[in-house]
PDB file of C-alpha atoms in Angstrom:
ATOM      1  CA  MET T  65       1.785 -11.957   6.254  1.00  0.00           C
ATOM      2  CA  GLY T  66       3.466  -8.588   7.011  1.00  0.00           C
ATOM      3  CA  PHE T  67       1.343  -5.598   8.012  1.00  0.00           C
ATOM      4  CA  ALA T  68      -2.503  -5.551   7.787  1.00  0.00           C
ATOM      5  CA  PHE T  69      -4.693  -2.403   7.925  1.00  0.00           C
ATOM      6  CA  PRO T  70      -8.459  -2.489   8.233  1.00  0.00           C
ATOM      7  CA  ILE T  71     -10.662  -0.433   5.827  1.00  0.00           C
ATOM      8  CA  ARG T  72     -14.434  -0.256   5.453  1.00  0.00           C
ATOM      9  CA  VAL T  73     -16.035   0.301   2.087  1.00  0.00           C
ATOM     10  CA  TYR T  74     -17.970   3.582   1.908  1.00  0.00           C
ATOM     11  CA  TRP T  75     -20.494   4.834  -0.623  1.00  0.00           C
ATOM     12  CA  GLU T  76     -17.809   6.965  -2.177  1.00  0.00           C
ATOM     13  CA  ASP T  77     -15.669   3.975  -2.860  1.00  0.00           C
ATOM     14  CA  THR T  78     -18.287   2.191  -5.005  1.00  0.00           C
ATOM     15  CA  ASP T  79     -19.327   2.584  -8.622  1.00  0.00           C
ATOM     16  CA  ALA T  80     -22.768   2.591 -10.335  1.00  0.00           C
ATOM     17  CA  GLY T  81     -22.855  -1.226  -9.958  1.00  0.00           C
ATOM     18  CA  GLY T  82     -22.498  -1.018  -6.201  1.00  0.00           C
ATOM     19  CA  ILE T  83     -18.999  -2.568  -6.124  1.00  0.00           C
ATOM     20  CA  VAL T  84     -15.645  -0.943  -5.228  1.00  0.00           C
ATOM     21  CA  PHE T  85     -14.469   1.062  -8.181  1.00  0.00           C
ATOM     22  CA  TYR T  86     -11.360  -0.584  -9.498  1.00  0.00           C
ATOM     23  CA  ALA T  87      -9.092   2.503  -8.985  1.00  0.00           C
ATOM     24  CA  ASN T  88     -10.003   2.621  -5.348  1.00  0.00           C
ATOM     25  CA  TYR T  89      -8.017  -0.511  -4.494  1.00  0.00           C
ATOM     26  CA  LEU T  90      -4.991   1.614  -5.253  1.00  0.00           C
ATOM     27  CA  LYS T  91      -6.126   4.134  -2.630  1.00  0.00           C
ATOM     28  CA  PHE T  92      -6.746   1.309  -0.160  1.00  0.00           C
ATOM     29  CA  MET T  93      -3.250   0.073  -0.814  1.00  0.00           C
ATOM     30  CA  GLU T  94      -1.658   3.522  -0.477  1.00  0.00           C
ATOM     31  CA  ARG T  95      -3.393   3.870   2.932  1.00  0.00           C
ATOM     32  CA  ALA T  96      -1.982   0.546   4.046  1.00  0.00           C
ATOM     33  CA  ARG T  97       1.573   1.382   2.940  1.00  0.00           C
ATOM     34  CA  THR T  98       1.501   4.711   4.740  1.00  0.00           C
ATOM     35  CA  GLU T  99       0.224   3.044   7.930  1.00  0.00           C
ATOM     36  CA  TRP T 100       2.745   0.256   7.619  1.00  0.00           C
ATOM     37  CA  LEU T 101       5.536   2.880   7.532  1.00  0.00           C
ATOM     38  CA  ARG T 102       3.938   4.741  10.407  1.00  0.00           C
ATOM     39  CA  ALA T 103       3.797   1.474  12.455  1.00  0.00           C
ATOM     40  CA  LEU T 104       7.505   1.159  11.826  1.00  0.00           C
ATOM     41  CA  GLY T 105       8.144   4.665  13.228  1.00  0.00           C
ATOM     42  CA  ILE T 106       8.553   6.184   9.823  1.00  0.00           C
ATOM     43  CA  GLY T 107       6.501   9.312   9.125  1.00  0.00           C
ATOM     44  CA  GLN T 108       6.581  10.397   5.483  1.00  0.00           C
ATOM     45  CA  ARG T 109       6.546  14.097   6.221  1.00  0.00           C
ATOM     46  CA  THR T 110       9.382  13.748   8.672  1.00  0.00           C
ATOM     47  CA  LEU T 111      11.350  11.538   6.366  1.00  0.00           C
ATOM     48  CA  LYS T 112      11.104  14.144   3.591  1.00  0.00           C
ATOM     49  CA  ALA T 113      11.973  17.024   5.984  1.00  0.00           C
ATOM     50  CA  ASP T 114      15.041  15.184   7.356  1.00  0.00           C
ATOM     51  CA  THR T 115      16.437  13.719   4.088  1.00  0.00           C
ATOM     52  CA  GLY T 116      15.142  15.886   1.251  1.00  0.00           C
ATOM     53  CA  CYS T 117      13.825  12.784  -0.429  1.00  0.00           C
ATOM     54  CA  MET T 118      10.559  10.880  -0.679  1.00  0.00           C
ATOM     55  CA  PHE T 119       8.891   7.767  -2.193  1.00  0.00           C
ATOM     56  CA  VAL T 120       6.909   7.951  -5.301  1.00  0.00           C
ATOM     57  CA  VAL T 121       4.991   5.154  -7.067  1.00  0.00           C
ATOM     58  CA  THR T 122       6.754   4.129 -10.309  1.00  0.00           C
ATOM     59  CA  ASP T 123       4.965   0.937 -11.234  1.00  0.00           C
ATOM     60  CA  THR T 124       1.786  -1.004 -10.283  1.00  0.00           C
ATOM     61  CA  SER T 125       0.450  -4.385 -11.193  1.00  0.00           C
ATOM     62  CA  LEU T 126      -3.001  -5.480  -9.797  1.00  0.00           C
ATOM     63  CA  ARG T 127      -5.245  -8.503 -10.228  1.00  0.00           C
ATOM     64  CA  TYR T 128      -8.715  -8.294  -9.397  1.00  0.00           C
ATOM     65  CA  LEU T 129     -10.280 -11.522  -8.184  1.00  0.00           C
ATOM     66  CA  GLN T 130     -13.576 -10.800  -6.491  1.00  0.00           C
ATOM     67  CA  PRO T 131     -15.520  -7.582  -5.903  1.00  0.00           C
ATOM     68  CA  ALA T 132     -15.864  -5.696  -2.540  1.00  0.00           C
ATOM     69  CA  ARG T 133     -19.134  -3.948  -1.838  1.00  0.00           C
ATOM     70  CA  LEU T 134     -20.587  -1.261   0.180  1.00  0.00           C
ATOM     71  CA  ASP T 135     -20.041  -1.639   4.060  1.00  0.00           C
ATOM     72  CA  ASP T 136     -17.674  -4.534   3.525  1.00  0.00           C
ATOM     73  CA  GLU T 137     -14.857  -4.719   6.111  1.00  0.00           C
ATOM     74  CA  LEU T 138     -11.519  -5.427   4.529  1.00  0.00           C
ATOM     75  CA  LEU T 139      -7.933  -5.908   5.490  1.00  0.00           C
ATOM     76  CA  VAL T 140      -5.234  -4.532   3.304  1.00  0.00           C
ATOM     77  CA  THR T 141      -1.698  -6.069   3.705  1.00  0.00           C
ATOM     78  CA  ALA T 142       1.642  -4.679   2.885  1.00  0.00           C
ATOM     79  CA  ARG T 143       5.072  -6.557   2.898  1.00  0.00           C
ATOM     80  CA  LEU T 144       8.376  -5.835   1.533  1.00  0.00           C
ATOM     81  CA  GLU T 145       9.137  -8.232  -1.351  1.00  0.00           C
ATOM     82  CA  GLN T 146      12.313  -6.666  -2.839  1.00  0.00           C
ATOM     83  CA  SER T 147      14.595  -3.811  -1.968  1.00  0.00           C
ATOM     84  CA  GLY T 148      17.122  -2.192  -4.224  1.00  0.00           C
ATOM     85  CA  ARG T 149      19.393   0.942  -3.977  1.00  0.00           C
ATOM     86  CA  ALA T 150      16.582   3.309  -5.067  1.00  0.00           C
ATOM     87  CA  SER T 151      13.437   1.411  -5.016  1.00  0.00           C
ATOM     88  CA  LEU T 152      11.239  -1.067  -3.117  1.00  0.00           C
ATOM     89  CA  THR T 153       8.717  -3.606  -4.245  1.00  0.00           C
ATOM     90  CA  ILE T 154       5.734  -3.996  -1.945  1.00  0.00           C
ATOM     91  CA  GLY T 155       3.339  -6.972  -2.197  1.00  0.00           C
ATOM     92  CA  GLN T 156      -0.220  -6.132  -1.204  1.00  0.00           C
ATOM     93  CA  GLN T 157      -3.537  -7.874  -0.865  1.00  0.00           C
ATOM     94  CA  VAL T 158      -7.042  -6.735  -0.113  1.00  0.00           C
ATOM     95  CA  LEU T 159      -8.753  -9.443   1.830  1.00  0.00           C
ATOM     96  CA  ALA T 160     -12.405  -9.924   2.863  1.00  0.00           C
ATOM     97  CA  GLY T 161     -13.007  -9.503   6.586  1.00  0.00           C
ATOM     98  CA  THR T 162     -10.944  -8.108   9.435  1.00  0.00           C
ATOM     99  CA  ASP T 163      -9.823 -11.261  11.292  1.00  0.00           C
ATOM    100  CA  ARG T 164      -6.093 -10.695  11.429  1.00  0.00           C
ATOM    101  CA  ALA T 165      -5.717 -14.032  13.355  1.00  0.00           C
ATOM    102  CA  ASP T 166      -7.144 -15.907  10.401  1.00  0.00           C
ATOM    103  CA  ILE T 167      -5.622 -14.056   7.485  1.00  0.00           C
ATOM    104  CA  ALA T 168      -4.404 -17.243   5.820  1.00  0.00           C
ATOM    105  CA  SER T 169      -7.870 -18.408   5.185  1.00  0.00           C
ATOM    106  CA  SER T 170      -9.217 -15.063   4.168  1.00  0.00           C
ATOM    107  CA  THR T 171     -10.638 -14.500   0.616  1.00  0.00           C
ATOM    108  CA  VAL T 172      -8.365 -12.476  -1.554  1.00  0.00           C
ATOM    109  CA  LEU T 173     -10.209  -9.830  -3.432  1.00  0.00           C
ATOM    110  CA  CYS T 174      -7.269  -8.042  -5.020  1.00  0.00           C
ATOM    111  CA  GLU T 175      -3.669  -8.421  -5.053  1.00  0.00           C
ATOM    112  CA  GLY T 176      -0.897  -6.375  -6.420  1.00  0.00           C
ATOM    113  CA  ARG T 177       2.813  -5.402  -6.453  1.00  0.00           C
ATOM    114  CA  ILE T 178       3.606  -1.734  -6.115  1.00  0.00           C
ATOM    115  CA  ARG T 179       7.141  -0.347  -6.898  1.00  0.00           C
ATOM    116  CA  ILE T 180       8.008   2.793  -5.053  1.00  0.00           C
ATOM    117  CA  SER T 181      11.155   4.741  -5.889  1.00  0.00           C
ATOM    118  CA  TRP T 182      13.167   6.978  -3.605  1.00  0.00           C
ATOM    119  CA  VAL T 183      13.738  10.410  -5.359  1.00  0.00           C
ATOM    120  CA  ASN T 184      15.023  13.815  -4.460  1.00  0.00           C
ATOM    121  CA  ALA T 185      11.924  15.855  -3.513  1.00  0.00           C
ATOM    122  CA  GLU T 186      13.058  18.921  -5.445  1.00  0.00           C
ATOM    123  CA  THR T 187      14.376  17.382  -8.669  1.00  0.00           C
ATOM    124  CA  LEU T 188      12.439  14.103  -8.561  1.00  0.00           C
ATOM    125  CA  LYS T 189      15.627  12.311  -9.634  1.00  0.00           C
ATOM    126  CA  PRO T 190      16.423   8.883  -8.241  1.00  0.00           C
ATOM    127  CA  ALA T 191      18.425   8.865  -4.981  1.00  0.00           C
ATOM    128  CA  ARG T 192      19.971   6.054  -2.913  1.00  0.00           C
ATOM    129  CA  ILE T 193      17.649   4.902  -0.069  1.00  0.00           C
ATOM    130  CA  PRO T 194      19.481   5.505   3.241  1.00  0.00           C
ATOM    131  CA  PRO T 195      20.813   2.174   4.713  1.00  0.00           C
ATOM    132  CA  THR T 196      19.082   2.934   8.016  1.00  0.00           C
ATOM    133  CA  LEU T 197      15.673   3.228   6.294  1.00  0.00           C
ATOM    134  CA  LEU T 198      16.293  -0.032   4.429  1.00  0.00           C
ATOM    135  CA  GLU T 199      17.194  -1.706   7.708  1.00  0.00           C
ATOM    136  CA  ALA T 200      14.024  -0.421   9.421  1.00  0.00           C
ATOM    137  CA  LEU T 201      11.863  -1.838   6.626  1.00  0.00           C
ATOM    138  CA  LYS T 202      13.350  -5.240   6.876  1.00  0.00           C
TER     139      LYS T 202
END
């Protein structure tokens, strides 16, 4: 399963039809990735200050399966699918409900793969992910 982060759908997350606006699923996934790193003891601000590098999103692929609506409680997952020298691919799902114990039977509302690349914060040129960081993510 990997990491799971609870999110509630607020008015600001919905569109005129009363369902979660499609782009907001990316925001939910971003929050979950940030909290996943935090749970591993990796703060992005500290990481940038210590290494001079940071992660940036370089590719996304999402499938929308069912809508989420106002006041819904969701779980957003994050798990490392692939790691390379300068990028990671994170698999993510947005699930209905908040029961972490029963994630396997949760309804998948949206699923995606997000590729994040490690770059120099000043030049934005690709850099090699530090081995200690890769080890912490596995």
